[in-house]
Amino acid sequence: MGAAVATRQIQFREAIREAMSEEMRRDKRVFLMGEEVAQYQGAYKVSQGMLDEFGEKRVIDVPISENGFAGLGVGAAMMGLRPIIEFMSWSFSLVAADQILNNAPKMLYMSGGQFGCPVVFRGNDGAGGQLGSTHSWAVEGLFANVPGLRIVIPSTPYDAKGLLKTAIRCDDPVFFLESERMLGNKGPVPEEEYLIPFGKADIKRAGGDCTLVSFGRPVHFCLEAAEKLAEEGIECEVIDGRTIRPLDMDTIIESIRKTNYCVVVDQSWPFGSVASEVATQIYERAMDHLDNRVYRVCSDDVPAPYSKNLEQAMLPNPGKIIKAVRQAMYLE
Amino acid sequence: MTMTDPQAVSQPVERVSAKTRLKWLRDMMLIREFELRTMQAYQEAKIGGFCHVYIGQEACAVGCIAATNPDDPVITAYRDHGHALARGMEARYAMAEMFGKIGGCAKGKGGSMHFFDKRTHFYGGHAIVGGQTPIGAGLAFATRYENEVLGQGKKRVTLCFLGDGALNQGALHEAMNLCAILDLPCIFVVENNRYSMGTSIERGTSMADDLSTKAAAYGMPYFQADGMDVCAVYNVMKRVVDRMRSEQRPAFVEISTYRYKGHSMSDPQKYRTKDEVSEYEANDPIRRLADALIEAGSLNEDGFKELNQSVRDEVRDAIKWAEQSPEPDPATELYSDVVTEPFGAYGPTSLPEMCEHEPGEAPESP
Ligand SMILES: Cc1ncc(C[n+]2csc(CCOP(=O)(O)OP(=O)(O)O)c2C)c(N)n1
């Protein structure tokens, strides 16, 4: 991957900022709108400095009215603009469900192909940081049910930049799920421009013994688990799906053909989740290549608790993944 | 303080040529005829789903849209046939959409409540009450952005229609607030037909007898028009549109109107009396304009009959066209327009083999 040649390391938040700024320089139709994105320089400093460069007509503060400004983004996109709408947290997007789930993804279909909706909704997703249940939604499981949109969930600064640039150029509505827990993570990002296409998973670690599939932040838990298991001689292949819609099943199936075992790791709840979808599609397409059932590691099926130890008990972590791999491989 | 602007409303009636008023008369008659035939086709089960007709409210759409330029964006709720026709959508496309045919304005994928027509800058009927209002703010945002950032030098004004029921939705208040603080040229046109389904405005809306309060809360100028008089609607709207085109900020217009028929085709109308309905019918906007034109010598009874015949022919043609238009072919249409570039797990090749798609039954009540 191109990141290997990169000489500089930048933060996840800087990667997102670079993607937005480069696209705004390239295309005047692109603008950024959200709570505290302009004067405050971003609630999580993602948009720091952007107001200065692009001015208040293109970096726009809005009040706390998610349904309103998400819908504004839908309307602007129908007119051919390229809005980037920031949700401070995806948890808050739920009050905008009508606009983001009922309108944006259906506009093209409902209008018989006349009105596309090229809007990017982005912001922090998932639990962590002891914020309690209202602020700790990993929304991917809920949103993945809806046809007509793209769901992007990067795990590294390199992926975040390349995928966000693709998202901004995409003619369909894109949900771009970041994680507050990763915004400070550093990683190699080349100076020169690059784009990462949707629907292409990335093999973050190669291995022949067990396939680990994950999305977003838990990819790092998988890599940690794989390191530990490697010490015992178990080589896991870690696949980072990178986009949930479209889902790159080909890469997953190919890996399972080689390893015959699979664990899917998903930070959202298990019921009707991305993990269950991936598992089902594996059964539909690669049953004969499995030597055991597909194992899932999800968040526990409870609202996110506040207490630190309860929260840790709820979320996927390397220990749970190691256990699942052992079970999948009949070692436990 | 209310932001009512009585001055703008009480200015003398702008002179509108008889030719223009005859066109409005025909437009209203076309909508009326279209809706009558829609009801008939619905009863014959040629139209499915929910269907809300616009009979009685014709002067609102015709008067308002006459005051705009053809490229000013228009958006509305689910009672959208009248707005689409007033905006210039061909009756054929409208009728075929309700018949679920490929010749419909959305290829049969939208239905009665979801008309769209890019050609006439008609940004849709939207069936979630109030849901169209933030989108309307977005259309207005884009028009301002086009002008100020993209330098296209056009000052377009957005018309966002809503019913009185939508006054009580949070979405509207978020949209109005955003338009106010961002100076967006969006005109919120409330067609106050006094009912949202079976709930009268008095039962559902605070300050129902003075909707200027809603506008005042967001510092918007408020205007009022008699929706049973197309000339009155036009006169008010013309001033509002012209003013907002140069001022580039939002406004709030209340148009008092009435729907003669039930909320939808399944409405037994127990919430109002027959007398109330006939009182409004006696003040019919079509008859009123026709009488005025006859009195002024611009129309005679024969001319009126001719107009009647010509709208009948047009709607008859629309029905014929809708009947003859093929159903959308699931092999090509079911999976087209889901996304602009289809790929991924559930593309056209995977799911259809697993599940059979049978045409659904029309639901019974709203
Ligand atoms: C959010 C939402 N709630 C309920 C409904 C069901 N519903 C459809 S139309 C309607 C009444 C709306 O009345 P109004 O806005 O006054 O429009 P009118 O029917 O008078 O044109 C209701 C309750 C809906 N479509 N959307």
PDB file of C-alpha atoms in Angstrom, chain A residues 28-31 33 57-58 60-63 65-69 71-72 74-76 78-79 81 98-99 102-103 105 107-115 147-150 171-172 198-199 246-247 277 281 284, chain B residues 73 105-107 109-110 114 116-119 122-123 126 128 131 134-135 137-139 141-143 145-146 148-150 156 171 174 177-178 181-182 184 333-341 343-346 354:
ATOM      1  CA  LYS A  28     -15.871  25.140  -5.122  1.00  0.00           C
ATOM      2  CA  ARG A  29     -19.125  23.251  -4.723  1.00  0.00           C
ATOM      3  CA  VAL A  30     -17.740  21.525  -1.620  1.00  0.00           C
ATOM      4  CA  PHE A  31     -18.514  23.146   1.716  1.00  0.00           C
ATOM      5  CA  MET A  33     -21.190  22.658   7.758  1.00  0.00           C
ATOM      6  CA  LYS A  57     -19.419  31.109   3.262  1.00  0.00           C
ATOM      7  CA  ARG A  58     -17.828  27.664   2.935  1.00  0.00           C
ATOM      8  CA  ILE A  60     -20.351  27.232   8.251  1.00  0.00           C
ATOM      9  CA  ASP A  61     -21.346  27.085  11.893  1.00  0.00           C
ATOM     10  CA  VAL A  62     -24.894  25.983  12.594  1.00  0.00           C
ATOM     11  CA  PRO A  63     -26.892  25.728  15.797  1.00  0.00           C
ATOM     12  CA  SER A  65     -30.451  21.355  15.096  1.00  0.00           C
ATOM     13  CA  GLU A  66     -29.306  18.143  13.472  1.00  0.00           C
ATOM     14  CA  ASN A  67     -32.519  17.407  11.621  1.00  0.00           C
ATOM     15  CA  GLY A  68     -32.462  20.922  10.197  1.00  0.00           C
ATOM     16  CA  PHE A  69     -28.895  21.106   8.971  1.00  0.00           C
ATOM     17  CA  GLY A  71     -31.859  18.223   5.715  1.00  0.00           C
ATOM     18  CA  LEU A  72     -30.258  21.414   4.504  1.00  0.00           C
ATOM     19  CA  VAL A  74     -29.833  17.001   1.448  1.00  0.00           C
ATOM     20  CA  GLY A  75     -31.461  19.943  -0.312  1.00  0.00           C
ATOM     21  CA  ALA A  76     -28.132  21.528  -1.211  1.00  0.00           C
ATOM     22  CA  MET A  78     -30.075  17.837  -4.707  1.00  0.00           C
ATOM     23  CA  MET A  79     -29.160  21.192  -6.244  1.00  0.00           C
ATOM     24  CA  LEU A  81     -23.586  21.173  -4.327  1.00  0.00           C
ATOM     25  CA  ASP A  98     -35.670  11.330   8.864  1.00  0.00           C
ATOM     26  CA  GLN A  99     -33.225  13.294   6.756  1.00  0.00           C
ATOM     27  CA  ASN A 102     -35.469   8.419   5.092  1.00  0.00           C
ATOM     28  CA  ASN A 103     -34.532  11.104   2.592  1.00  0.00           C
ATOM     29  CA  PRO A 105     -30.522   7.483   0.514  1.00  0.00           C
ATOM     30  CA  MET A 107     -33.920  10.483  -3.224  1.00  0.00           C
ATOM     31  CA  LEU A 108     -32.329   9.044  -6.348  1.00  0.00           C
ATOM     32  CA  TYR A 109     -34.636   6.039  -6.403  1.00  0.00           C
ATOM     33  CA  MET A 110     -37.791   7.921  -5.464  1.00  0.00           C
ATOM     34  CA  SER A 111     -37.185  10.488  -8.175  1.00  0.00           C
ATOM     35  CA  GLY A 112     -36.591   7.831 -10.807  1.00  0.00           C
ATOM     36  CA  GLY A 113     -32.934   8.781 -11.143  1.00  0.00           C
ATOM     37  CA  GLN A 114     -33.471  12.551 -11.430  1.00  0.00           C
ATOM     38  CA  PHE A 115     -32.098  13.836  -8.141  1.00  0.00           C
ATOM     39  CA  PRO A 147     -29.927   0.725   0.707  1.00  0.00           C
ATOM     40  CA  GLY A 148     -28.856   3.761  -1.279  1.00  0.00           C
ATOM     41  CA  LEU A 149     -25.971   4.981   0.846  1.00  0.00           C
ATOM     42  CA  ARG A 150     -22.305   4.255   1.350  1.00  0.00           C
ATOM     43  CA  ASP A 171     -22.402  10.989  -6.262  1.00  0.00           C
ATOM     44  CA  ASP A 172     -24.289   9.124  -3.524  1.00  0.00           C
ATOM     45  CA  PHE A 198     -14.986   2.063  -2.045  1.00  0.00           C
ATOM     46  CA  GLY A 199     -15.585  -1.666  -1.808  1.00  0.00           C
ATOM     47  CA  PRO A 246     -20.324  -1.597  -0.429  1.00  0.00           C
ATOM     48  CA  LEU A 247     -18.948  -4.646   1.310  1.00  0.00           C
ATOM     49  CA  GLU A 277     -24.464  -9.903   7.792  1.00  0.00           C
ATOM     50  CA  GLN A 281     -22.838 -13.934   3.394  1.00  0.00           C
ATOM     51  CA  GLU A 284     -24.125 -18.230   1.464  1.00  0.00           C
TER      52      GLU A 284
ATOM     53  CA  PRO B  73     -36.896  25.783  -6.901  1.00  0.00           C
ATOM     54  CA  CYS B 105     -42.343  11.489 -13.654  1.00  0.00           C
ATOM     55  CA  ALA B 106     -40.294   9.187 -11.407  1.00  0.00           C
ATOM     56  CA  LYS B 107     -40.565   6.050 -13.541  1.00  0.00           C
ATOM     57  CA  LYS B 109     -40.865   4.605  -8.263  1.00  0.00           C
ATOM     58  CA  GLY B 110     -42.245   7.593  -6.358  1.00  0.00           C
ATOM     59  CA  HIS B 114     -43.412  11.553  -4.398  1.00  0.00           C
ATOM     60  CA  PHE B 116     -40.263  14.885  -8.947  1.00  0.00           C
ATOM     61  CA  ASP B 117     -39.440  16.852 -12.077  1.00  0.00           C
ATOM     62  CA  LYS B 118     -35.954  18.157 -12.580  1.00  0.00           C
ATOM     63  CA  ARG B 119     -36.875  19.860 -15.836  1.00  0.00           C
ATOM     64  CA  PHE B 122     -39.726  20.730  -8.960  1.00  0.00           C
ATOM     65  CA  TYR B 123     -37.842  19.164  -6.060  1.00  0.00           C
ATOM     66  CA  HIS B 126     -42.269  14.616   0.309  1.00  0.00           C
ATOM     67  CA  ILE B 128     -43.035  12.818   5.897  1.00  0.00           C
ATOM     68  CA  GLY B 131     -39.598  16.659   6.322  1.00  0.00           C
ATOM     69  CA  PRO B 134     -35.126  21.481   5.959  1.00  0.00           C
ATOM     70  CA  ILE B 135     -34.607  20.323   2.384  1.00  0.00           C
ATOM     71  CA  ALA B 137     -33.757  25.417   3.390  1.00  0.00           C
ATOM     72  CA  GLY B 138     -31.050  23.468   1.555  1.00  0.00           C
ATOM     73  CA  LEU B 139     -32.414  24.449  -1.855  1.00  0.00           C
ATOM     74  CA  PHE B 141     -28.855  27.601   0.676  1.00  0.00           C
ATOM     75  CA  ALA B 142     -27.694  26.279  -2.672  1.00  0.00           C
ATOM     76  CA  THR B 143     -29.207  29.207  -4.555  1.00  0.00           C
ATOM     77  CA  TYR B 145     -24.157  29.633  -2.575  1.00  0.00           C
ATOM     78  CA  GLU B 146     -24.458  29.521  -6.361  1.00  0.00           C
ATOM     79  CA  GLU B 148     -22.088  34.155  -3.785  1.00  0.00           C
ATOM     80  CA  VAL B 149     -19.485  31.406  -4.022  1.00  0.00           C
ATOM     81  CA  LEU B 150     -19.876  30.012  -7.518  1.00  0.00           C
ATOM     82  CA  ARG B 156     -33.236  32.443  -7.090  1.00  0.00           C
ATOM     83  CA  ALA B 171     -38.207  20.036  11.447  1.00  0.00           C
ATOM     84  CA  GLU B 174     -35.185  24.036  12.763  1.00  0.00           C
ATOM     85  CA  ASN B 177     -34.279  29.131  12.388  1.00  0.00           C
ATOM     86  CA  LEU B 178     -31.524  28.083   9.993  1.00  0.00           C
ATOM     87  CA  ILE B 181     -29.641  32.992  10.848  1.00  0.00           C
ATOM     88  CA  LEU B 182     -28.099  32.087   7.480  1.00  0.00           C
ATOM     89  CA  LEU B 184     -31.614  31.990   3.102  1.00  0.00           C
ATOM     90  CA  GLU B 333     -35.717  -1.014 -13.041  1.00  0.00           C
ATOM     91  CA  LEU B 334     -35.831  -2.657  -9.625  1.00  0.00           C
ATOM     92  CA  TYR B 335     -32.141  -2.139  -9.033  1.00  0.00           C
ATOM     93  CA  SER B 336     -31.541   0.982 -11.092  1.00  0.00           C
ATOM     94  CA  ASP B 337     -31.235   4.352  -9.306  1.00  0.00           C
ATOM     95  CA  VAL B 338     -30.473   2.807  -5.904  1.00  0.00           C
ATOM     96  CA  VAL B 339     -27.018   4.301  -6.148  1.00  0.00           C
ATOM     97  CA  THR B 340     -25.338   6.053  -9.031  1.00  0.00           C
ATOM     98  CA  GLU B 341     -22.766   3.328  -9.480  1.00  0.00           C
ATOM     99  CA  PHE B 343     -21.719  -2.491  -6.901  1.00  0.00           C
ATOM    100  CA  GLY B 344     -21.403  -4.436  -3.696  1.00  0.00           C
ATOM    101  CA  ALA B 345     -23.070  -7.349  -2.031  1.00  0.00           C
ATOM    102  CA  TYR B 346     -26.672  -6.803  -2.956  1.00  0.00           C
ATOM    103  CA  MET B 354     -33.345 -15.478  -3.523  1.00  0.00           C
TER     104      MET B 354
END
